[in-house]
Amino acid sequence: MERPLSRFEGVNCQRPLTSSTSSSPAPATIRRPPSQGNRDIGANMRWSKTFIHTLRQDPADAEVVSHKLMTRAGLISKVAAGIYNSLPLGWRSIDKMSDIIREEMETAGAAELVMPAVQPAEFWEESGRWAQYGPELLRIKDRHDREFCFGPTHEEIITDIVRRSIKSYKQLPVALYQIQTKFRDEIRPRFGLMRGREFLMKDAYSFHADVEDLDTTYRAMERAYCRIFERCGLAYTPVEADTGNIGGSESHEFMVLADTGEDAIMSCPSCGYGANVEKAQTGAIAAAPAWPLAENDAPSEVNTPEMRSIEEVSKFLGVDPAHLIKTMIFESDEEFVAVLIRGDLEINEVKLKNFLDCTHLQLASEAKIEQITGGPQGFSGPVGLEGIRIIADPTVMDLKQAATGANTLDTHLVGVVPGRDFQPADIVDLRTAKAGDPCPNCSEAMIEKRGIEVGHIFKLGTKYSTAMKCNFLDAEGKENPMIMGCYGLGVGRTVAAAIEQNHDDKGIIWPLPLAPYEVVLVMLNSDKPDVVEAAEGLYTQLKDAGFDVLFDDRPERPGVKFNDMDLIGFPVRIVAGARGLAEGNIELSLRSGGEKTLVPITDMVETVRKTLDEIRAQLPQ
RNA sequence: CGGGGCGUAGCUCAGUCUGGUAGAGCGCACGGUUCGGGACCGUGAGGCCGGAGGUUCAAGUCCUCUCGCCCCGACCA
């Protein structure tokens, strides 16, 4: 795709809607009516019959906590780099995640379908991406030597589906989604389910007759995403995101806040502005301090032996780093450009890339720098620089007096006046925002957080519909390309993110909606027939009452069981042991903390119901 | 793709520098004692030391080449 986007083809949303807590009480305990294929009726509710295998030690190849815990708790296991099994316990969580997504997608007006994982090359050639997409696209051949790829995303296929059936504006809009396995041959997969190569993704696509209608669906998706993450009990934030080569349209990412996140987010504590650092704007940056040296009519050379870094040069010259003009030579698809930024600031390569509208961008090699500027790396400057396009950040042009490289070994210029001594071809915002920079809306100091990108929504426009002739007739009988949106959400990644956000040193602390089982019934003293009888009886009651319960019927020692329960993190734990049962009591506790309470076994079903209802009351319904 | 690290029992790891009969803990099986926060004793099963070449009387250990996994970076963008 073009923008190898982050992970999802999609966009992001603006401010989240606030809490969308309506109060239709959830039917709680019953996930699916038994008559409709409730899976919770058989062996998988009894530990001894299902397949749960915990590990005592962290796996050697796991680095982040979600990867460690998911492996130790027996949720996933690794098959190859970036490729994992979802084991029964993990699959239950993923499946619950999927169900929440389905409900919100349906509410947003999208219909579910499933497209193939393996896609013929011809569609990709039609959209132009067969050539554009790099090695991240896993290309395969069948026995007849025909070319296919394992789908990293499905714009081509969905566009083909829609163009076959939709011909009129009267049939629009259309919104479709799937929950399906993707494959992206990432250069470096890492962190378990956080950046896998094969991963489960919900991808939705919408088709519209006009941009207003796209906007309506976009907002509905934005709302659906907010509700999905809220329902999972996740601390998240939607941020403005880079649209990559798509250009022009809106895009938002949904970030689950976590220190281990791969993305940096700039946000304003005052007005709520939030953006991926790749995209983040800033308000006016404070001007450089007064120029401490004499002002010249023309730049004058200063010998700066071996002084290449901003720090060295500014210290040597006795000026502030903000007085330097950092000059960096970049190589894009077709040209070299000299990019100027104030010495105390950093260039945002994504912004530069967008401005240049190129697909490749990298720093020029030392040899190229010397060839273009006439001087070695570390001594480049815009004065007298010819034969290359010069692009400057506005902060550079605000400098009254500046210092810069002289394009000569061991030499810098002082007393350089932007506009007088050089004139850039373009002046454009290229700054990387950093913590403390003023918010572009309200000028309050912004803060930086780390986030895991769990969703990305995009206004695609007509890129695919034009390339693939996905057209419709409008009211005037004129043919137009449909306007598209796409909306991605990482299913497994969201589950992993939930663990990053909810754990302690003993294990996972599942948010109720994602827990593989909401309740675990732990039987201790399984050598005592009366305990077994009581526990089995309670289990039957709980099961019959429709609870999502796992019965730990293993004849293990108590310590082993308690540690496993803490590791896996079932929200509600019920313990049936000889000690309590002597008084007719069962013990109930929450993984999230708080006191253990003793409950008469006869009241247990009702107590569990109440407990779950209380937990649910804290979540958006 | 560059840099670094690691591949030895199901898991976590010693052993490799300095070549000489394959180890520990956990897990697993059996017996016994235990039994409300990962018990203890005893017995036992389980390895082509990632793979292929080479050096050597002798290779887990030394050399070469490969494959895999992890981390950083580049790249993807």
XYZ file of C-alpha atoms (C1' of nucleotides) in Angstrom:
698
model
C 0.000 0.000 0.000
C 1.167 2.994 -0.312
C 1.793 4.146 2.840
C 2.993 1.199 4.357
C 1.148 2.490 6.830
C 1.451 1.689 10.012
C -0.350 -1.328 10.432
C -3.813 -0.612 9.409
C -5.203 0.854 6.384
C -7.480 3.226 7.915
C -7.779 6.487 9.495
C -8.029 7.808 12.862
C -10.430 9.760 14.640
C -10.599 13.084 16.083
C -11.570 13.602 19.598
C -13.211 10.619 20.991
C -16.589 11.028 21.888
C -16.846 11.111 25.499
C -17.974 8.229 27.430
C -20.661 6.558 25.558
C -22.265 4.960 28.448
C -25.768 4.214 27.746
C -27.475 2.080 30.182
C -29.075 -0.792 28.494
C -28.071 -3.349 31.041
C -26.093 -6.145 29.583
C -27.669 -9.492 29.777
C -24.632 -10.258 31.700
C -23.612 -13.684 32.281
C -24.804 -15.321 29.153
C -22.615 -14.802 26.178
C -24.715 -16.682 23.751
C -27.934 -18.517 24.211
C -27.109 -22.191 24.421
C -29.440 -22.899 21.583
C -27.294 -20.855 19.270
C -24.180 -22.857 19.553
C -22.897 -21.784 22.879
C -19.465 -23.255 22.986
C -19.417 -23.161 26.742
C -21.120 -26.401 27.336
C -18.512 -29.067 27.181
C -15.027 -30.044 28.029
C -13.584 -26.623 27.546
C -15.021 -25.484 30.847
C -13.157 -28.046 32.866
C -9.434 -27.556 33.264
C -8.722 -31.262 33.105
C -10.471 -31.504 29.763
C -9.334 -28.390 27.967
C -5.788 -27.435 27.028
C -4.159 -25.012 29.434
C -0.448 -25.253 30.073
C 1.289 -22.570 32.057
C 4.990 -21.933 32.221
C 6.877 -21.309 35.387
C 9.556 -19.140 33.868
C 9.574 -16.396 31.299
C 10.331 -17.673 27.824
C 13.868 -16.864 26.786
C 12.878 -15.015 23.634
C 10.254 -12.670 25.071
C 11.071 -9.092 25.860
C 7.864 -7.249 26.633
C 5.449 -8.097 29.394
C 2.476 -8.985 27.205
C 4.568 -11.454 25.232
C 5.977 -12.998 28.400
C 2.624 -13.282 30.110
C 0.714 -14.514 27.086
C 3.273 -17.251 26.643
C 3.527 -18.151 30.310
C -0.230 -18.191 30.786
C -0.595 -20.554 27.866
C -2.435 -18.117 25.584
C -0.057 -18.292 22.658
C 2.992 -20.174 21.516
C 5.514 -19.328 18.858
C 5.820 -21.134 15.579
C 8.350 -18.889 13.830
C 9.457 -15.283 14.053
C 6.295 -13.186 14.147
C 4.044 -16.220 13.708
C 2.082 -17.594 16.637
C -0.457 -20.180 17.643
C -3.495 -18.932 19.472
C -4.022 -21.637 22.057
C -7.501 -22.373 23.455
C -7.204 -19.899 26.310
C -5.832 -17.135 24.097
C -8.338 -17.827 21.410
C -11.207 -17.313 23.839
C -9.933 -13.806 24.559
C -9.418 -13.046 20.913
C -12.833 -14.410 20.171
C -14.409 -12.150 22.789
C -12.533 -9.228 21.317
C -13.876 -10.189 17.913
C -17.429 -10.335 19.200
C -17.173 -6.844 20.642
C -15.831 -5.607 17.331
C -18.637 -7.318 15.455
C -21.297 -5.717 17.600
C -19.885 -2.259 17.109
C -19.291 -2.745 13.400
C -22.856 -3.840 12.919
C -24.001 -0.843 14.920
C -21.937 1.361 12.656
C -23.731 -0.146 9.705
C -21.110 -2.484 8.304
C -21.826 -6.038 7.173
C -19.428 -8.888 7.787
C -17.853 -10.938 5.041
C -14.627 -12.864 4.673
C -12.195 -12.429 1.835
C -9.405 -14.824 0.886
C -5.975 -14.654 2.421
C -4.359 -15.534 -0.879
C -4.940 -13.006 -3.637
C -4.072 -13.111 -7.323
C -1.462 -10.628 -8.533
C -3.706 -9.269 -11.262
C -5.727 -7.115 -8.859
C -2.565 -5.700 -7.395
C -1.276 -4.928 -10.847
C -4.529 -3.172 -11.580
C -4.151 -0.912 -8.544
C -0.477 -0.415 -9.217
C 0.619 -1.805 -5.907
C 2.217 -4.977 -7.249
C 5.114 -2.768 -8.286
C 4.882 -0.270 -5.431
C 4.660 -2.623 -2.522
C 8.056 -3.738 -1.299
C 9.270 -6.990 0.161
C 6.706 -6.651 2.911
C 4.301 -8.222 0.431
C 4.707 -11.980 0.561
C 4.534 -13.105 -3.048
C 3.883 -16.705 -3.874
C 3.354 -18.807 -6.986
C 0.987 -21.655 -7.544
C 1.809 -24.855 -9.392
C 1.065 -23.223 -12.700
C 3.556 -20.509 -11.928
C 0.782 -17.940 -11.545
C 1.530 -15.138 -9.146
C -0.306 -14.540 -5.908
C 0.352 -12.786 -2.681
C -0.686 -13.433 0.866
C -2.902 -10.455 1.580
C -1.474 -7.767 3.837
C -4.679 -5.768 3.335
C -7.716 -6.025 1.099
C -8.438 -2.813 -0.784
C -8.092 -4.509 -4.155
C -10.362 -7.421 -3.393
C -13.060 -5.381 -1.732
C -12.994 -2.864 -4.574
C -13.454 -5.677 -7.024
C -16.367 -7.056 -5.040
C -18.132 -3.729 -4.922
C -17.574 -2.722 -8.528
C -19.172 -5.954 -9.701
C -22.424 -5.210 -7.931
C -22.805 -1.526 -7.320
C -23.662 0.645 -10.292
C -25.829 3.451 -8.964
C -25.677 6.187 -6.394
C -28.926 4.737 -5.123
C -27.019 1.667 -3.941
C -24.521 3.681 -1.922
C -23.147 3.819 0.657
C -21.789 0.351 1.233
C -19.783 -0.673 4.276
C -18.230 -4.108 4.715
C -15.853 -5.621 7.195
C -14.019 -8.827 7.926
C -11.978 -10.313 10.713
C -9.259 -12.171 8.949
C -5.637 -13.225 9.041
C -3.179 -10.907 7.371
C 0.429 -11.448 6.501
C 3.000 -8.709 6.257
C 6.590 -9.745 5.921
C 7.831 -7.188 8.405
C 11.538 -6.514 8.358
C 11.679 -7.035 12.045
C 8.750 -8.618 13.768
C 8.919 -8.294 17.505
C 7.223 -8.318 20.846
C 4.944 -11.289 20.390
C 1.541 -10.287 19.116
C 2.509 -6.623 19.096
C 4.243 -6.741 15.760
C 3.686 -10.094 14.200
C 3.961 -10.984 10.559
C 0.820 -13.059 10.554
C -1.877 -11.410 12.600
C -5.613 -11.152 12.982
C -7.069 -7.879 11.811
C -10.482 -6.389 11.460
C -10.545 -4.411 8.267
C -13.553 -2.464 7.106
C -14.110 -0.567 3.887
C -16.771 1.898 2.887
C -17.862 3.250 -0.484
C -19.642 6.543 -1.042
C -21.095 8.836 -3.655
C -19.726 11.992 -2.073
C -17.310 13.185 0.582
C -20.059 14.228 2.976
C -21.354 10.709 3.039
C -17.850 9.364 3.574
C -17.517 11.732 6.473
C -20.707 10.388 8.036
C -19.420 6.831 7.935
C -15.989 7.940 9.038
C -17.509 9.515 12.133
C -19.581 6.397 12.770
C -16.446 4.281 12.590
C -14.628 6.677 14.839
C -17.413 6.324 17.354
C -17.428 2.532 16.985
C -13.703 2.388 17.656
C -14.024 4.520 20.733
C -16.760 2.267 22.030
C -14.770 -0.868 21.294
C -11.783 0.304 23.284
C -13.945 1.687 26.054
C -15.834 -1.550 26.336
C -12.531 -3.350 26.728
C -11.701 -1.042 29.576
C -8.613 0.312 27.836
C -6.994 3.691 28.366
C -6.603 4.898 24.803
C -6.440 8.061 22.835
C -7.322 8.843 19.240
C -4.715 10.979 17.560
C -4.289 12.679 14.240
C -2.066 10.598 12.059
C -0.016 10.925 8.986
C -1.902 9.997 5.845
C 1.220 8.989 4.027
C 1.070 9.031 0.288
C -2.683 8.943 0.323
C -2.499 12.631 0.913
C -5.096 15.184 1.658
C -7.548 13.097 3.556
C -8.130 12.598 7.181
C -6.560 9.851 9.223
C -6.653 8.938 12.863
C -4.866 6.357 14.900
C -6.161 4.841 18.102
C -3.407 4.476 20.614
C -3.500 2.391 23.747
C -1.224 4.143 26.163
C 1.702 2.005 27.292
C 5.342 2.672 27.957
C 6.313 -0.138 25.662
C 4.434 1.396 22.743
C 6.309 1.764 19.505
C 4.790 5.134 18.670
C 5.298 8.536 20.218
C 2.219 10.672 20.751
C 2.167 14.407 21.379
C -0.794 15.560 23.358
C -2.045 18.712 24.954
C -3.249 18.365 28.536
C -5.266 21.533 28.183
C -7.316 21.351 24.978
C -7.029 17.646 24.195
C -5.105 17.985 20.941
C -3.368 14.734 20.164
C -1.273 13.601 17.250
C 1.262 11.027 16.301
C 4.672 12.654 16.478
C 4.979 11.983 12.755
C 2.120 14.336 12.190
C 2.154 16.647 15.217
C 2.148 20.383 14.641
C 3.364 22.898 17.174
C 2.474 26.440 18.060
C 5.018 29.215 17.674
C 8.419 28.100 18.895
C 10.208 30.570 21.145
C 12.623 32.809 19.265
C 16.351 32.245 19.629
C 18.040 34.347 22.308
C 19.805 37.563 21.346
C 22.783 37.101 19.032
C 25.814 37.411 21.294
C 28.370 38.288 18.625
C 28.928 41.384 16.512
C 26.563 41.852 13.599
C 28.197 41.843 10.214
C 27.248 43.242 6.854
C 28.191 39.916 5.381
C 28.938 36.455 6.713
C 32.461 35.994 7.966
C 34.421 32.773 8.113
C 35.614 31.249 11.347
C 38.049 28.392 11.636
C 36.328 25.515 13.444
C 38.764 22.616 13.468
C 37.069 19.225 13.739
C 33.849 20.867 14.902
C 31.011 18.984 13.279
C 28.214 18.681 15.764
C 25.800 21.407 16.744
C 26.964 21.109 20.303
C 30.655 21.458 19.487
C 30.188 24.348 17.117
C 27.842 26.375 19.302
C 30.099 25.951 22.300
C 33.189 26.873 20.315
C 31.573 29.945 18.778
C 29.965 31.018 22.016
C 26.451 31.041 20.570
C 23.271 29.176 21.442
C 22.464 25.980 19.489
C 19.356 27.854 18.340
C 21.618 30.244 16.450
C 22.903 27.516 14.214
C 21.308 26.533 10.956
C 21.496 22.765 10.686
C 21.842 21.808 7.047
C 21.040 18.242 6.079
C 21.241 16.798 2.595
C 18.531 14.260 1.774
C 18.121 12.007 -1.208
C 14.564 11.455 -2.393
C 13.208 9.471 -5.349
C 14.598 11.772 -7.969
C 16.537 14.605 -6.401
C 18.750 15.789 -3.623
C 17.505 18.526 -1.320
C 19.171 20.622 1.348
C 16.969 20.929 4.407
C 17.522 23.698 6.940
C 16.371 23.677 10.517
C 17.328 25.546 13.636
C 20.172 23.861 15.471
C 18.140 23.060 18.574
C 15.339 21.395 16.616
C 14.994 18.133 14.728
C 13.722 17.436 11.257
C 10.593 15.318 10.959
C 11.298 13.071 8.031
C 7.668 12.127 7.606
C 6.706 15.751 7.153
C 9.560 16.205 4.719
C 8.566 13.146 2.803
C 4.999 14.297 2.543
C 6.102 17.703 1.359
C 8.348 16.201 -1.286
C 5.641 13.709 -2.199
C 8.173 10.949 -2.599
C 8.178 7.288 -1.677
C 11.804 7.023 -0.650
C 13.805 9.402 1.444
C 17.154 8.992 3.086
C 20.111 11.003 4.243
C 22.671 11.497 1.511
C 25.939 9.640 1.784
C 29.055 11.442 2.853
C 30.454 11.247 -0.665
C 27.303 12.791 -2.123
C 27.367 15.576 0.435
C 30.900 16.444 -0.506
C 30.078 16.339 -4.189
C 27.038 18.578 -3.803
C 28.248 21.098 -1.240
C 31.958 21.052 -1.926
C 32.659 20.453 1.747
C 32.663 17.450 4.040
C 29.784 16.310 6.190
C 29.378 18.497 9.250
C 30.280 21.714 7.470
C 27.304 22.157 5.140
C 25.486 25.468 4.930
C 23.060 27.252 2.630
C 25.196 30.269 1.799
C 26.424 30.040 -1.743
C 24.984 26.564 -2.085
C 23.959 26.020 -5.688
C 22.556 23.297 -7.815
C 20.309 21.920 -5.104
C 16.855 22.792 -3.891
C 16.926 24.399 -0.453
C 14.003 23.894 1.899
C 13.828 25.681 5.224
C 11.755 25.388 8.335
C 10.151 28.751 9.219
C 12.154 28.931 12.451
C 15.288 29.308 10.356
C 13.916 32.356 8.583
C 13.099 33.974 11.921
C 16.744 34.097 12.912
C 18.160 37.623 12.896
C 21.723 36.390 12.850
C 22.918 32.852 12.497
C 25.915 30.571 12.207
C 26.213 27.801 9.680
C 28.658 25.560 7.886
C 30.715 27.134 5.122
C 30.839 24.095 2.840
C 34.551 24.002 3.503
C 36.522 21.752 5.829
C 36.914 23.109 9.368
C 35.087 26.320 8.539
C 31.809 27.890 9.641
C 30.174 31.206 8.872
C 28.849 33.624 11.484
C 26.672 36.643 10.965
C 24.559 34.847 8.396
C 21.218 36.560 7.784
C 18.509 34.366 6.287
C 16.906 36.052 3.293
C 19.921 38.243 2.768
C 22.656 35.668 2.462
C 20.564 32.839 1.101
C 17.034 32.306 -0.096
C 15.345 28.917 0.230
C 13.078 27.656 -2.519
C 10.483 26.572 0.005
C 9.666 27.455 3.572
C 7.669 24.740 5.229
C 7.085 23.267 8.689
C 9.492 20.371 9.106
C 9.936 20.335 12.860
C 9.626 17.254 14.996
C 7.417 18.169 17.909
C 8.822 17.410 21.329
C 7.630 17.492 24.894
C 7.200 21.059 26.096
C 6.481 22.491 22.658
C 3.410 24.700 22.524
C 0.141 23.143 21.398
C -0.884 24.323 17.923
C -4.403 25.045 19.197
C -3.970 26.591 22.604
C -0.195 27.055 23.076
C -0.150 25.053 26.283
C 2.969 22.920 26.701
C 2.426 19.511 25.132
C 3.463 16.248 26.683
C 4.802 13.130 25.031
C 3.443 9.659 25.667
C 4.072 6.243 24.220
C 1.289 4.351 22.567
C 0.454 1.083 20.860
C -1.384 1.653 17.616
C -4.391 -0.625 17.842
C -6.565 1.001 15.213
C -6.215 3.277 12.225
C -8.988 4.781 10.169
C -8.518 6.519 6.845
C -10.351 8.542 4.280
C -8.972 6.868 1.216
C -10.616 8.975 -1.468
C -10.688 7.567 -4.977
C -7.232 6.069 -5.284
C -8.430 2.486 -5.630
C -11.773 3.164 -7.207
C -10.128 5.197 -9.958
C -7.362 2.691 -10.581
C -9.797 -0.210 -10.625
C -12.726 1.538 -12.299
C -15.031 1.128 -9.367
C -17.559 3.650 -10.672
C -21.190 4.529 -10.158
C -23.746 6.596 -12.036
C -24.885 9.725 -10.252
C -28.322 11.317 -10.478
C -27.329 13.006 -13.718
C -26.280 9.699 -15.230
C -22.644 10.664 -15.065
C -20.009 8.102 -14.162
C -17.879 8.825 -11.067
C -15.368 6.853 -9.042
C -16.666 5.873 -5.615
C -15.149 7.574 -2.640
C -13.680 5.153 -0.161
C -12.777 4.878 3.476
C -10.947 2.099 5.234
C -10.756 1.182 8.884
C -8.300 -1.225 10.445
C -8.113 -2.678 13.932
C -5.565 -5.170 15.234
C -7.472 -7.825 17.123
C -4.603 -9.739 18.699
C -2.651 -6.568 19.180
C -5.485 -5.036 21.143
C -5.593 -8.053 23.405
C -1.818 -7.791 23.894
C -2.173 -4.081 24.569
C -4.806 -4.827 27.185
C -2.273 -6.997 28.971
C 0.429 -4.351 28.708
C -1.993 -2.091 30.465
C -3.413 -4.532 32.989
C -0.949 -6.726 34.849
C 1.094 -6.947 38.015
C 4.158 -8.943 38.955
C 2.070 -12.084 39.343
C 0.376 -12.018 35.980
C -2.454 -10.722 33.889
C -5.379 -8.799 35.359
C -7.952 -9.197 32.629
C -10.529 -6.562 31.945
C -13.737 -8.562 32.291
C -14.792 -8.330 28.626
C -11.565 -9.897 27.381
C -10.986 -12.520 30.056
C -10.848 -16.027 28.617
C -13.240 -16.996 31.388
C -14.921 -14.486 33.638
C -15.033 -16.795 36.627
C -12.794 -19.580 37.791
C -13.910 -22.127 40.319
C -10.903 -23.597 42.104
C -11.337 -26.907 43.844
C -8.854 -27.553 46.651
C -8.514 -30.766 48.621
C -9.724 -32.869 45.748
C -8.872 -35.962 47.764
C -11.834 -35.267 50.049
C -15.032 -36.686 48.587
C -17.283 -34.153 50.278
C -15.256 -31.291 48.837
C -15.415 -32.805 45.376
C -19.111 -33.260 45.709
C -19.663 -29.678 46.814
C -17.379 -28.237 44.125
C -18.900 -30.334 41.376
C -22.340 -29.320 42.519
C -21.460 -25.656 42.540
C -19.839 -25.970 39.149
C -23.000 -27.470 37.734
C -25.050 -24.653 39.217
C -22.778 -21.979 37.829
C -22.682 -23.600 34.435
C -26.449 -24.025 34.355
C -26.879 -20.403 35.367
C -24.983 -19.512 32.217
C -21.810 -18.135 33.729
C -18.604 -18.044 31.772
C -16.817 -20.254 34.252
C -13.774 -22.488 34.204
C -13.658 -25.306 36.709
C -10.143 -26.009 37.954
C -10.673 -29.609 38.891
C -7.004 -30.582 38.876
C -5.697 -32.513 41.857
C -2.902 -29.982 42.319
C -1.620 -28.436 45.485
C -3.200 -25.118 46.460
C -0.072 -23.059 45.803
C 0.183 -24.302 42.259
C -3.442 -23.461 41.601
C -3.355 -20.014 43.149
C -0.276 -19.104 41.194
C -1.856 -20.268 37.979
C -5.011 -18.252 38.698
C -2.959 -15.141 39.356
C -0.889 -15.716 36.237
C -3.844 -16.185 33.946
C -5.788 -13.500 35.747
C -9.415 -14.607 35.776
C -11.396 -11.641 37.082
C -13.463 -13.552 39.631
C -12.003 -16.410 41.657
C -14.079 -18.808 43.700
C -12.327 -21.269 45.963
C -13.968 -24.419 47.257
C -11.848 -26.055 49.930
C -12.256 -28.204 52.988
C -11.571 -25.329 55.345
C -14.441 -23.124 54.190
C -16.791 -25.936 53.401
C -16.600 -27.140 56.991
C -18.690 -24.047 57.704
C -20.602 -24.342 54.460
C -18.682 -21.471 52.923
C -16.951 -20.752 49.630
C -14.419 -18.018 49.181
C -14.737 -15.321 46.544
C -12.134 -12.788 45.493
C -11.293 -10.505 42.621
C -8.052 -10.605 40.690
C -8.051 -6.835 40.617
C -7.640 -6.698 44.378
C -9.720 -6.269 47.480
C -10.728 -8.606 50.239
C -11.592 -12.241 50.078
C -15.132 -12.824 51.206
C -16.704 -15.953 52.574
C -20.054 -16.760 51.055
C -22.413 -19.560 52.039
C -22.368 -22.075 49.221
C -26.106 -21.761 48.870
C -25.767 -18.046 48.025
C -22.874 -18.453 45.670
C -24.701 -18.253 42.345
C -26.441 -15.082 43.375
C -23.232 -13.590 44.747
C -21.357 -14.293 41.544
C -24.129 -12.692 39.568
C -24.023 -9.603 41.722
C -20.258 -9.414 41.591
C -20.192 -9.604 37.822
C -22.946 -7.034 37.560
C -20.946 -4.671 39.720
C -17.881 -5.070 37.538
C -19.964 -4.567 34.418
C -21.530 -1.450 35.825
C -18.091 0.133 35.665
C -17.830 -0.516 31.939
C -19.706 1.109 29.096
C -22.483 -1.164 27.984
C 20.664 -5.170 5.134
C 24.576 -3.528 9.091
C 25.960 -4.386 14.326
C 25.521 -7.475 18.725
C 23.846 -11.914 21.287
C 22.001 -16.886 21.571
C 20.955 -22.268 19.606
C 22.928 -28.341 24.869
C 16.518 -32.698 27.946
C 9.529 -30.481 27.331
C 11.041 -25.312 29.927
C 15.045 -22.109 32.106
C 20.120 -22.718 31.848
C 25.540 -24.580 33.285
C 29.474 -26.971 30.567
C 32.802 -24.159 25.232
C 38.195 -19.872 27.207
C 41.922 -24.727 28.574
C 39.240 -31.029 23.417
C 39.159 -36.768 26.981
C 32.263 -41.229 28.942
C 26.240 -35.376 28.573
C 24.953 -31.924 33.459
C 21.526 -28.961 37.081
C 16.775 -26.943 38.521
C 11.834 -27.216 37.087
C 8.449 -30.365 34.438
C 7.164 -35.690 33.280
C 6.489 -41.305 35.145
C 6.413 -44.618 39.463
C 6.512 -45.359 45.071
C 6.087 -42.988 49.775
C 5.283 -38.778 53.098
C 2.536 -34.277 52.464
C -1.882 -30.945 51.277
C -4.964 -23.137 51.715
C 0.206 -19.596 48.113
C 4.685 -22.912 42.943
C 6.141 -29.349 49.166
C 9.744 -33.304 50.435
C 12.385 -38.140 49.926
C 13.577 -42.114 46.655
C 13.600 -44.367 41.775
C 13.248 -43.575 36.538
C 12.390 -42.060 31.428
C 14.013 -38.306 28.407
C 19.748 -35.412 24.139
C 22.491 -36.818 16.598
C 24.786 -30.480 22.154
C 20.489 -26.473 15.364
C 22.692 -28.580 10.542
C 26.911 -29.694 7.063
C 31.924 -30.015 6.267
C 36.951 -29.829 8.362
C 41.230 -30.339 12.119
C 42.395 -34.314 15.759
C 43.874 -40.698 18.372
C 39.556 -38.003 20.380
C 34.981 -32.367 19.103
C 29.176 -29.817 22.818
C 34.173 -27.539 23.177
C 38.766 -25.672 17.809
C 38.113 -23.947 12.247
C 34.828 -22.975 7.845
C 30.092 -22.656 5.891
C 25.052 -22.727 6.684
C 20.006 -22.477 9.086
C 17.076 -20.564 13.076
C 15.842 -17.218 17.161
C 16.406 -12.506 20.056
C 18.021 -7.300 20.599
C 19.749 -2.380 18.454
C 19.877 0.275 14.021
C 18.849 1.021 8.915
C 14.882 0.194 5.883
C 9.724 -0.260 5.395
C 7.656 5.220 5.891
